[in-house]
Amino acid sequence: MASNMRGLTQFIADIRGARVRELEEKRINKEMANIRKKFKDGNLDGYQKKKYVAKIIFTYILGYKVDVGHMEAVNLISSPKYSEKQILLMHENSDFLRLVVNSIRKDLDGNNEVDNCLALHAIANVGGSEMAEALVEDVHRLLISPTSQSFVKKKAALTLLRLYRKHPDVFPAAEWALRIVSIMDDTDLGVVICVTSLVMALAQDHLAPYAVCYNKAVDRLHRLVIEHEYLATYAYYKVPSPWLQVKLLRLLQYYPPSDDPNIRTVLHEVLQTIMNNSAEPSRNVQHNNAQHAVLFEAIGLAIHLDSSSPLVGTAAILLARFISSKETNVRYLGLDTMAHLAARADSLEPIKKQQNIIILSLRDKDISVRRRALDLLYSMCDVDNSELIVGELLRYLRVADYALREEMVLKIAILTEKYANSYKWYVDTILQLISAAGDHVGDEVWYRVVQIVTNTEDLQEYAAKVVFQHLKAPSTHESLVKVAGYILGEYGHLIANEPGYSPIEQFRVLHGKSQFCVASTRSLLLSTYIKWVNVFPEIKPQLLNIFERYRHVLDSELQQRACEFYALASRPEEDELLQNVCEEMPPFPPRVSALLGRLNQKHGDTGDKRTWVHGGKEANLDREVTKKKTVLVETNGGSAPAASDGGDILGSLAGLDLSGSIQSPTAKAGGGLFTENGAPPVAVGPNVDRWFDKLTWNAEGILYEDVQIQIGVKSRYQGHIGQLAIYLGNKVPSPLTSFTTSLHISDPEALSVTFAKIPPSTIAPRTQTQQLLHVECKKMFTTPPVLSISFLAGSHQTLSIRLPIVITKFFEHVKLGSTDFFERWKLIGGPPREAQLVFPVELTSAGQLDLVKHRQVVGGHRLNILEDIDPNPSNIVAAAVLHTSAEGKVGCLLRLEPNREAKLCRITVRSTSEDVAAEVLKLLQKPLKD
Amino acid sequence: MIHAVLIFNTSGVARLTKFYTPLHQPSQTLIPKIFSLVCSRPATLCNFLDAPELEAFIGPKGEQDERWRVVYRSYATLYFVFVVDGAESELGILDLIQVFVESLDRAFENVCELDLVFQFDEVHHILAEIIQGGLVLETNVEEIDNSGVLQ
């Protein structure tokens, strides 16, 4: 299509034909003049404008400064023809862009998808803050609108992400969470990839609101990897969309491992399949590539989930094979992933077996591989192998690439300090390090040596000796001279009596080096000398001589020191000033090693974060702790304004497509979502309460119903275990898509409710699906679990309802005779283990007590009605035992005494647990009252 | 995220440059830098390259270990080079280069260097269909091709 711009082709050909740069410039200048003239003349048609702008852009790409045409470009963007608009979008970085915001908005609002796309593209590529604020709502609308085409959605998702990365505050990420996550169920894999990218970025900063995506990601992986449910065109060399798989696996690594056993099994199955798939390498390079890409990410996830699982064992074996592979790419990634394993695993054993291969990799001919090997060695180092690894690193340091050295030095210094078995080894190694790679040793390294030597008394004499030996070498690095200057000055006197270490020898060696040093080192040496004046009176004349000479150097710092020291040293013998000044240094206060500080610098952009850092397990634990802290702060900060600005949120919601939504209470819930324990507010309404109450004493019935959806429940309980079948019926003639269910349990220690399997994401029109829940009562609880449902039916809807799981469901009948009953009744005694209430009751139309209903309610709450205990036939006496898995059994006795004349009823519950008594009372009186 | 997509030939002349992050220094100096990094590596070495040298151009990555990585692949006389950060899977990017090349091949029927020169706009369109704002937009060659036709 663009090929028919003959003028442009000619222009390019001319420029290519130009032999020398001058000719090229001449041609360009001529063209520019021509273009300027044409534009000035006006009345150009669209095609001509496009052509000229294209020429300008080409010139710009060649690297020439272009200052014409911006205005023309802006005109072009409002042109109705696609190709004319398109050409413009390649031209970025211009101040004139703010002029185009309006025309972009017009395009976004338009019905033409192609226009939409281009506008989105422009926003994504340009995305200044003004543009972001002005257009983010429109972009979001395009993303969630059900009428958007797939390719519009894709672009909208990425555009939103782009805006978010540049200006994280530009839209309320937490509020839009459910709506955005729901698009992950889209049938078009292209859309899924893009939305997953978006979710991944948002989830990192808003873990809790986006938690739903965990299930979705697992489900999608299951469908891709195990059920092979994808379009053939998305298979890349027979691997189902490796990009998506990689993204999903990465996304899962941002979340802590799920507690849901069901999800874990599915995930395990997926990872297992991925690993099995790659067991036999194929001959096709591309196929291998794609498979390995997924595999490495899967191993990463496996390590994240549980670094001691058998899955990781398999992974370690695979990795061992990879790092000795012939293919460089595989070696590289093998080492990288193994470093991840080393950073997280409890046991380094499987990796240590490969130690030799890894050390050999340090000598790989590819620097990229060498770097990874270095990282891995750093991560796998511990007390046992530190001497070997550090020794190996030191040896390699001498031949290492220039680019690698500084990092190596830092890492060696850290490892040496962290895993030193003896101080001697530490000092030896560090001094070797300094003499081997002097230029690359940052100041932090030698500061640290001095700190440690000063703080460790046993070490001082040894350090002084070693440093002196090192100093004797014909060429020494300046950092070494500094260390030597400091240590000999402080501790030189400790070794002065040994042969070969006499003061005059120390002085000669040290001073011999000073002429090669810069001023700052020399001034440090001057300080050493003044200390020596104090401890070595025998060499005082030589030292005075030096101060004398330095008094005339040009450097002001040196001169000042020399003058001051000279004055100090020439004071009379009995003066105590010198002694006081040169008192031995006190130990440094313990502080964090500056080295680690340098390695772990903070970063604060919105780019994707890594889920682990190089270094041992503790390094990662530390990191998790700080991360958790920040997350905590964030959630606090996030929820508070959301609660107080309720009005604003509704306002902004009104702008969305929720107007078609039927449940206004739940739409509201979307705004103020996530109260303290993360549970969304429950749907309310007289019917909702009635349905719930009825189900508390019935095993089956309707839980919720509106025009779109009907939810029914069937349940079965045995002891502390129960099963709940939820029937979800779609009442509308179109499918409910992106169907998501999640559970919120206020006290997971007391009650566990889990889905038997991952729920399907679609409910076909006018059909019903069933979902099974496993329930286990561990302790006494009062708050029923909440089931949240969200789905797409035209617009996005969420609904939260309480599940009828109450404490009485875990009652079992118990048979008691009259004497037994009263014995226990008395044994339990009155308050606080008794709960009693008198309340009014309705009589039947015949003016009688509704005894049948009373019996139903009490029986429905699974209490055993005991006959012939109370002489009054209207009274009910019942008993039951509550089964819990953690707290054992709790007995519960009940008396219900209705009075027809007074239209009152007295209920008394006694239980060995006061909580149970109160709760049972509360549950029973409610249906009895109605 | 992908920070830059570059194509240059074996003598270092850029045929396509696309940056998704603002540069600190003009791209004219960056390209020779990357070229010198890439061209010195024989074909048997891996396709990934840590490039701390690039920090001067795109700015340092704050976190430790977070480095610019150059993922490249050479086809005949052309180098396809992606500059990415740690959030991208290296092999995934390698696959993406393959997809990009396959799409170019479909669009131009046996793509050659001259196609990239004379139809630079078209190349940009195809790239725009694959990557948007530094993120993978579409990986299905079929789709990429279609959207080209559609326009």
mmCIF file of N, CA and C in Angstrom, chain A residues 198-295:
data_model
loop_
_atom_site.group_PDB
_atom_site.id
_atom_site.type_symbol
_atom_site.label_atom_id
_atom_site.label_comp_id
_atom_site.label_asym_id
_atom_site.label_seq_id
_atom_site.Cartn_x
_atom_site.Cartn_y
_atom_site.Cartn_z
ATOM 1 N N LEU A 198 -1.119 -6.753 31.465
ATOM 2 C CA LEU A 198 -1.655 -5.646 32.262
ATOM 3 C C LEU A 198 -1.858 -6.086 33.706
ATOM 4 N N VAL A 199 -2.489 -7.238 33.868
ATOM 5 C CA VAL A 199 -2.766 -7.729 35.218
ATOM 6 C C VAL A 199 -1.459 -7.932 35.974
ATOM 7 N N MET A 200 -0.474 -8.435 35.259
ATOM 8 C CA MET A 200 0.805 -8.714 35.920
ATOM 9 C C MET A 200 1.393 -7.438 36.508
ATOM 10 N N ALA A 201 1.357 -6.384 35.736
ATOM 11 C CA ALA A 201 1.923 -5.134 36.230
ATOM 12 C C ALA A 201 1.103 -4.589 37.392
ATOM 13 N N LEU A 202 -0.216 -4.674 37.269
ATOM 14 C CA LEU A 202 -1.067 -4.103 38.311
ATOM 15 C C LEU A 202 -1.016 -4.949 39.574
ATOM 16 N N ALA A 203 -0.976 -6.260 39.387
ATOM 17 C CA ALA A 203 -1.019 -7.150 40.546
ATOM 18 C C ALA A 203 0.207 -6.966 41.429
ATOM 19 N N GLN A 204 1.318 -6.623 40.826
ATOM 20 C CA GLN A 204 2.518 -6.440 41.642
ATOM 21 C C GLN A 204 2.338 -5.347 42.669
ATOM 22 N N ASP A 205 1.594 -4.321 42.278
ATOM 23 C CA ASP A 205 1.412 -3.209 43.198
ATOM 24 C C ASP A 205 0.144 -3.342 44.022
ATOM 25 N N HIS A 206 -0.781 -4.150 43.568
ATOM 26 C CA HIS A 206 -2.040 -4.289 44.291
ATOM 27 C C HIS A 206 -2.343 -5.772 44.435
ATOM 28 N N LEU A 207 -1.580 -6.438 45.269
ATOM 29 C CA LEU A 207 -1.715 -7.892 45.359
ATOM 30 C C LEU A 207 -3.134 -8.324 45.718
ATOM 31 N N ALA A 208 -3.693 -7.745 46.770
ATOM 32 C CA ALA A 208 -4.978 -8.250 47.262
ATOM 33 C C ALA A 208 -6.119 -8.084 46.259
ATOM 34 N N PRO A 209 -6.324 -6.885 45.717
ATOM 35 C CA PRO A 209 -7.458 -6.744 44.813
ATOM 36 C C PRO A 209 -7.373 -7.646 43.594
ATOM 37 N N TYR A 210 -6.161 -7.983 43.208
ATOM 38 C CA TYR A 210 -6.033 -8.774 41.993
ATOM 39 C C TYR A 210 -5.891 -10.265 42.274
ATOM 40 N N ALA A 211 -6.132 -10.656 43.536
ATOM 41 C CA ALA A 211 -5.894 -12.048 43.910
ATOM 42 C C ALA A 211 -6.697 -13.032 43.059
ATOM 43 N N VAL A 212 -7.838 -12.603 42.551
ATOM 44 C CA VAL A 212 -8.670 -13.494 41.741
ATOM 45 C C VAL A 212 -7.902 -14.033 40.546
ATOM 46 N N CYS A 213 -6.913 -13.278 40.092
ATOM 47 C CA CYS A 213 -6.235 -13.684 38.869
ATOM 48 C C CYS A 213 -5.455 -14.974 39.081
ATOM 49 N N TYR A 214 -5.180 -15.317 40.329
ATOM 50 C CA TYR A 214 -4.440 -16.566 40.596
ATOM 51 C C TYR A 214 -5.191 -17.761 40.018
ATOM 52 N N ASN A 215 -6.464 -17.849 40.404
ATOM 53 C CA ASN A 215 -7.266 -18.970 39.910
ATOM 54 C C ASN A 215 -7.363 -18.962 38.400
ATOM 55 N N LYS A 216 -7.555 -17.763 37.872
ATOM 56 C CA LYS A 216 -7.719 -17.654 36.424
ATOM 57 C C LYS A 216 -6.468 -18.132 35.706
ATOM 58 N N ALA A 217 -5.333 -17.723 36.253
ATOM 59 C CA ALA A 217 -4.082 -18.089 35.604
ATOM 60 C C ALA A 217 -3.894 -19.605 35.651
ATOM 61 N N VAL A 218 -4.182 -20.187 36.805
ATOM 62 C CA VAL A 218 -4.023 -21.636 36.927
ATOM 63 C C VAL A 218 -4.953 -22.340 35.962
ATOM 64 N N ASP A 219 -6.175 -21.855 35.918
ATOM 65 C CA ASP A 219 -7.155 -22.481 35.043
ATOM 66 C C ASP A 219 -6.712 -22.395 33.588
ATOM 67 N N ARG A 220 -6.235 -21.221 33.195
ATOM 68 C CA ARG A 220 -5.816 -21.037 31.805
ATOM 69 C C ARG A 220 -4.642 -21.947 31.476
ATOM 70 N N LEU A 221 -3.717 -22.052 32.392
ATOM 71 C CA LEU A 221 -2.563 -22.924 32.166
ATOM 72 C C LEU A 221 -3.033 -24.365 31.984
ATOM 73 N N HIS A 222 -3.974 -24.744 32.826
ATOM 74 C CA HIS A 222 -4.503 -26.098 32.753
ATOM 75 C C HIS A 222 -5.096 -26.342 31.381
ATOM 76 N N ARG A 223 -5.846 -25.350 30.912
ATOM 77 C CA ARG A 223 -6.491 -25.515 29.608
ATOM 78 C C ARG A 223 -5.467 -25.564 28.489
ATOM 79 N N LEU A 224 -4.431 -24.761 28.610
ATOM 80 C CA LEU A 224 -3.416 -24.728 27.542
ATOM 81 C C LEU A 224 -2.576 -25.995 27.538
ATOM 82 N N VAL A 225 -2.075 -26.343 28.708
ATOM 83 C CA VAL A 225 -1.046 -27.363 28.773
ATOM 84 C C VAL A 225 -1.636 -28.764 28.767
ATOM 85 N N ILE A 226 -2.724 -28.937 29.505
ATOM 86 C CA ILE A 226 -3.229 -30.297 29.660
ATOM 87 C C ILE A 226 -4.371 -30.591 28.713
ATOM 88 N N GLU A 227 -5.295 -29.646 28.591
ATOM 89 C CA GLU A 227 -6.437 -29.938 27.710
ATOM 90 C C GLU A 227 -6.184 -29.488 26.282
ATOM 91 N N HIS A 228 -5.081 -28.830 26.047
ATOM 92 C CA HIS A 228 -4.724 -28.359 24.697
ATOM 93 C C HIS A 228 -5.859 -27.605 24.056
ATOM 94 N N GLU A 229 -6.422 -26.688 24.793
ATOM 95 C CA GLU A 229 -7.567 -25.956 24.291
ATOM 96 C C GLU A 229 -7.086 -24.596 23.797
ATOM 97 N N TYR A 230 -6.774 -24.521 22.518
ATOM 98 C CA TYR A 230 -6.335 -23.251 21.959
ATOM 99 C C TYR A 230 -6.438 -23.321 20.442
ATOM 100 N N LEU A 231 -6.429 -22.170 19.830
ATOM 101 C CA LEU A 231 -6.483 -22.118 18.378
ATOM 102 C C LEU A 231 -5.158 -22.587 17.794
ATOM 103 N N ALA A 232 -5.251 -23.345 16.715
ATOM 104 C CA ALA A 232 -4.029 -23.904 16.133
ATOM 105 C C ALA A 232 -3.043 -22.815 15.757
ATOM 106 N N THR A 233 -3.572 -21.652 15.360
ATOM 107 C CA THR A 233 -2.657 -20.603 14.916
ATOM 108 C C THR A 233 -1.830 -20.043 16.063
ATOM 109 N N TYR A 234 -2.253 -20.302 17.289
ATOM 110 C CA TYR A 234 -1.486 -19.786 18.415
ATOM 111 C C TYR A 234 -0.398 -20.742 18.873
ATOM 112 N N ALA A 235 -0.325 -21.858 18.199
ATOM 113 C CA ALA A 235 0.767 -22.763 18.537
ATOM 114 C C ALA A 235 2.021 -22.272 17.817
ATOM 115 N N TYR A 236 3.070 -22.133 18.559
ATOM 116 C CA TYR A 236 4.319 -21.697 17.950
ATOM 117 C C TYR A 236 5.214 -22.908 17.892
ATOM 118 N N TYR A 237 5.472 -23.391 16.734
ATOM 119 C CA TYR A 237 6.229 -24.627 16.583
ATOM 120 C C TYR A 237 5.740 -25.693 17.551
ATOM 121 N N LYS A 238 4.443 -25.894 17.523
ATOM 122 C CA LYS A 238 3.761 -26.940 18.290
ATOM 123 C C LYS A 238 3.686 -26.672 19.803
ATOM 124 N N VAL A 239 4.224 -25.569 20.252
ATOM 125 C CA VAL A 239 4.048 -25.249 21.674
ATOM 126 C C VAL A 239 2.904 -24.249 21.779
ATOM 127 N N PRO A 240 1.900 -24.539 22.607
ATOM 128 C CA PRO A 240 0.783 -23.595 22.700
ATOM 129 C C PRO A 240 1.235 -22.263 23.304
ATOM 130 N N SER A 241 1.143 -21.253 22.516
ATOM 131 C CA SER A 241 1.498 -19.875 22.868
ATOM 132 C C SER A 241 2.484 -19.746 24.032
ATOM 133 N N PRO A 242 3.754 -19.983 23.775
ATOM 134 C CA PRO A 242 4.727 -19.950 24.870
ATOM 135 C C PRO A 242 4.741 -18.621 25.616
ATOM 136 N N TRP A 243 4.425 -17.541 24.897
ATOM 137 C CA TRP A 243 4.460 -16.232 25.569
ATOM 138 C C TRP A 243 3.451 -16.166 26.689
ATOM 139 N N LEU A 244 2.259 -16.667 26.372
ATOM 140 C CA LEU A 244 1.202 -16.629 27.372
ATOM 141 C C LEU A 244 1.580 -17.511 28.556
ATOM 142 N N GLN A 245 2.070 -18.699 28.245
ATOM 143 C CA GLN A 245 2.454 -19.601 29.334
ATOM 144 C C GLN A 245 3.499 -18.950 30.232
ATOM 145 N N VAL A 246 4.492 -18.355 29.585
ATOM 146 C CA VAL A 246 5.560 -17.713 30.358
ATOM 147 C C VAL A 246 4.983 -16.609 31.237
ATOM 148 N N LYS A 247 4.086 -15.827 30.663
ATOM 149 C CA LYS A 247 3.496 -14.719 31.413
ATOM 150 C C LYS A 247 2.717 -15.232 32.618
ATOM 151 N N LEU A 248 1.918 -16.254 32.370
ATOM 152 C CA LEU A 248 1.083 -16.775 33.455
ATOM 153 C C LEU A 248 1.950 -17.360 34.565
ATOM 154 N N LEU A 249 2.964 -18.096 34.156
ATOM 155 C CA LEU A 249 3.844 -18.704 35.163
ATOM 156 C C LEU A 249 4.541 -17.621 35.975
ATOM 157 N N ARG A 250 4.894 -16.562 35.300
ATOM 158 C CA ARG A 250 5.531 -15.440 35.983
ATOM 159 C C ARG A 250 4.563 -14.777 36.959
ATOM 160 N N LEU A 251 3.341 -14.585 36.470
ATOM 161 C CA LEU A 251 2.316 -13.936 37.293
ATOM 162 C C LEU A 251 2.125 -14.703 38.594
ATOM 163 N N LEU A 252 2.079 -16.021 38.493
ATOM 164 C CA LEU A 252 1.839 -16.833 39.688
ATOM 165 C C LEU A 252 2.969 -16.673 40.692
ATOM 166 N N GLN A 253 4.141 -16.306 40.201
ATOM 167 C CA GLN A 253 5.266 -16.165 41.130
ATOM 168 C C GLN A 253 5.173 -14.910 41.977
ATOM 169 N N TYR A 254 4.276 -14.001 41.603
ATOM 170 C CA TYR A 254 4.143 -12.803 42.412
ATOM 171 C C TYR A 254 3.293 -13.055 43.653
ATOM 172 N N TYR A 255 2.541 -14.146 43.631
ATOM 173 C CA TYR A 255 1.663 -14.425 44.760
ATOM 174 C C TYR A 255 2.265 -15.518 45.641
ATOM 175 N N PRO A 256 1.973 -15.460 46.924
ATOM 176 C CA PRO A 256 2.391 -16.576 47.773
ATOM 177 C C PRO A 256 1.631 -17.828 47.338
ATOM 178 N N PRO A 257 2.206 -18.992 47.562
ATOM 179 C CA PRO A 257 1.537 -20.216 47.125
ATOM 180 C C PRO A 257 0.118 -20.293 47.667
ATOM 181 N N SER A 258 -0.786 -20.789 46.859
ATOM 182 C CA SER A 258 -2.187 -20.845 47.249
ATOM 183 C C SER A 258 -2.401 -21.915 48.323
ATOM 184 N N ASP A 259 -3.409 -21.672 49.167
ATOM 185 C CA ASP A 259 -3.727 -22.648 50.212
ATOM 186 C C ASP A 259 -4.703 -23.689 49.719
ATOM 187 N N ASP A 260 -5.369 -23.358 48.662
ATOM 188 C CA ASP A 260 -6.408 -24.239 48.165
ATOM 189 C C ASP A 260 -5.786 -25.533 47.629
ATOM 190 N N PRO A 261 -6.087 -26.678 48.246
ATOM 191 C CA PRO A 261 -5.442 -27.919 47.824
ATOM 192 C C PRO A 261 -5.758 -28.243 46.373
ATOM 193 N N ASN A 262 -6.950 -27.871 45.967
ATOM 194 C CA ASN A 262 -7.396 -28.172 44.629
ATOM 195 C C ASN A 262 -6.548 -27.450 43.587
ATOM 196 N N ILE A 263 -6.336 -26.158 43.830
ATOM 197 C CA ILE A 263 -5.513 -25.368 42.909
ATOM 198 C C ILE A 263 -4.094 -25.898 42.902
ATOM 199 N N ARG A 264 -3.632 -26.285 44.068
ATOM 200 C CA ARG A 264 -2.263 -26.803 44.129
ATOM 201 C C ARG A 264 -2.107 -28.051 43.284
ATOM 202 N N THR A 265 -3.100 -28.933 43.366
ATOM 203 C CA THR A 265 -2.999 -30.164 42.588
ATOM 204 C C THR A 265 -2.961 -29.842 41.103
ATOM 205 N N VAL A 266 -3.874 -28.969 40.695
ATOM 206 C CA VAL A 266 -3.929 -28.645 39.273
ATOM 207 C C VAL A 266 -2.594 -28.053 38.824
ATOM 208 N N LEU A 267 -2.076 -27.148 39.627
ATOM 209 C CA LEU A 267 -0.831 -26.475 39.279
ATOM 210 C C LEU A 267 0.305 -27.485 39.210
ATOM 211 N N HIS A 268 0.286 -28.394 40.156
ATOM 212 C CA HIS A 268 1.310 -29.423 40.198
ATOM 213 C C HIS A 268 1.276 -30.239 38.920
ATOM 214 N N GLU A 269 0.059 -30.579 38.532
ATOM 215 C CA GLU A 269 -0.135 -31.376 37.331
ATOM 216 C C GLU A 269 0.422 -30.626 36.119
ATOM 217 N N VAL A 270 0.117 -29.331 36.063
ATOM 218 C CA VAL A 270 0.567 -28.509 34.942
ATOM 219 C C VAL A 270 2.097 -28.492 34.886
ATOM 220 N N LEU A 271 2.710 -28.219 36.025
ATOM 221 C CA LEU A 271 4.171 -28.119 36.050
ATOM 222 C C LEU A 271 4.793 -29.463 35.667
ATOM 223 N N GLN A 272 4.196 -30.520 36.202
ATOM 224 C CA GLN A 272 4.709 -31.859 35.897
ATOM 225 C C GLN A 272 4.664 -32.101 34.390
ATOM 226 N N THR A 273 3.532 -31.739 33.782
ATOM 227 C CA THR A 273 3.382 -31.964 32.352
ATOM 228 C C THR A 273 4.429 -31.158 31.582
ATOM 229 N N ILE A 274 4.623 -29.914 31.989
ATOM 230 C CA ILE A 274 5.599 -29.081 31.277
ATOM 231 C C ILE A 274 6.974 -29.726 31.358
ATOM 232 N N MET A 275 7.325 -30.211 32.543
ATOM 233 C CA MET A 275 8.649 -30.818 32.685
ATOM 234 C C MET A 275 8.762 -32.086 31.861
ATOM 235 N N ASN A 276 7.690 -32.894 31.871
ATOM 236 C CA ASN A 276 7.734 -34.124 31.079
ATOM 237 C C ASN A 276 7.870 -33.811 29.595
ATOM 238 N N ASN A 277 7.143 -32.777 29.163
ATOM 239 C CA ASN A 277 7.189 -32.423 27.743
ATOM 240 C C ASN A 277 8.606 -32.154 27.278
ATOM 241 N N SER A 278 9.377 -31.539 28.144
ATOM 242 C CA SER A 278 10.705 -31.146 27.680
ATOM 243 C C SER A 278 11.745 -32.212 27.965
ATOM 244 N N ALA A 279 11.284 -33.360 28.448
ATOM 245 C CA ALA A 279 12.259 -34.401 28.758
ATOM 246 C C ALA A 279 13.026 -34.827 27.502
ATOM 247 N N GLU A 280 12.299 -34.961 26.387
ATOM 248 C CA GLU A 280 13.048 -35.333 25.181
ATOM 249 C C GLU A 280 13.168 -34.116 24.267
ATOM 250 N N PRO A 281 14.380 -33.661 24.063
ATOM 251 C CA PRO A 281 14.582 -32.503 23.190
ATOM 252 C C PRO A 281 14.326 -32.874 21.734
ATOM 253 N N SER A 282 13.675 -32.010 21.026
ATOM 254 C CA SER A 282 13.421 -32.301 19.619
ATOM 255 C C SER A 282 14.521 -31.681 18.773
ATOM 256 N N ARG A 283 14.454 -31.988 17.486
ATOM 257 C CA ARG A 283 15.559 -31.518 16.656
ATOM 258 C C ARG A 283 15.331 -30.103 16.134
ATOM 259 N N ASN A 284 14.081 -29.682 16.152
ATOM 260 C CA ASN A 284 13.795 -28.349 15.651
ATOM 261 C C ASN A 284 14.234 -27.284 16.660
ATOM 262 N N VAL A 285 15.047 -26.366 16.201
ATOM 263 C CA VAL A 285 15.590 -25.363 17.118
ATOM 264 C C VAL A 285 14.478 -24.511 17.722
ATOM 265 N N GLN A 286 13.555 -24.058 16.872
ATOM 266 C CA GLN A 286 12.507 -23.155 17.361
ATOM 267 C C GLN A 286 11.645 -23.848 18.390
ATOM 268 N N HIS A 287 11.334 -25.116 18.080
ATOM 269 C CA HIS A 287 10.484 -25.865 18.996
ATOM 270 C C HIS A 287 11.168 -25.990 20.349
ATOM 271 N N ASN A 288 12.439 -26.318 20.292
ATOM 272 C CA ASN A 288 13.217 -26.454 21.515
ATOM 273 C C ASN A 288 13.227 -25.165 22.312
ATOM 274 N N ASN A 289 13.477 -24.094 21.585
ATOM 275 C CA ASN A 289 13.513 -22.769 22.196
ATOM 276 C C ASN A 289 12.259 -22.488 22.984
ATOM 277 N N ALA A 290 11.136 -22.641 22.291
ATOM 278 C CA ALA A 290 9.853 -22.297 22.899
ATOM 279 C C ALA A 290 9.607 -23.177 24.115
ATOM 280 N N GLN A 291 9.914 -24.460 23.950
ATOM 281 C CA GLN A 291 9.667 -25.372 25.053
ATOM 282 C C GLN A 291 10.520 -25.019 26.275
ATOM 283 N N HIS A 292 11.754 -24.697 25.995
ATOM 284 C CA HIS A 292 12.624 -24.361 27.115
ATOM 285 C C HIS A 292 12.204 -23.061 27.787
ATOM 286 N N ALA A 293 11.740 -22.120 26.975
ATOM 287 C CA ALA A 293 11.284 -20.859 27.565
ATOM 288 C C ALA A 293 10.236 -21.145 28.624
ATOM 289 N N VAL A 294 9.268 -22.004 28.259
ATOM 290 C CA VAL A 294 8.211 -22.339 29.207
ATOM 291 C C VAL A 294 8.783 -23.123 30.368
ATOM 292 N N LEU A 295 9.650 -24.046 30.046
ATOM 293 C CA LEU A 295 10.198 -24.918 31.087
ATOM 294 C C LEU A 295 10.932 -24.115 32.158
#
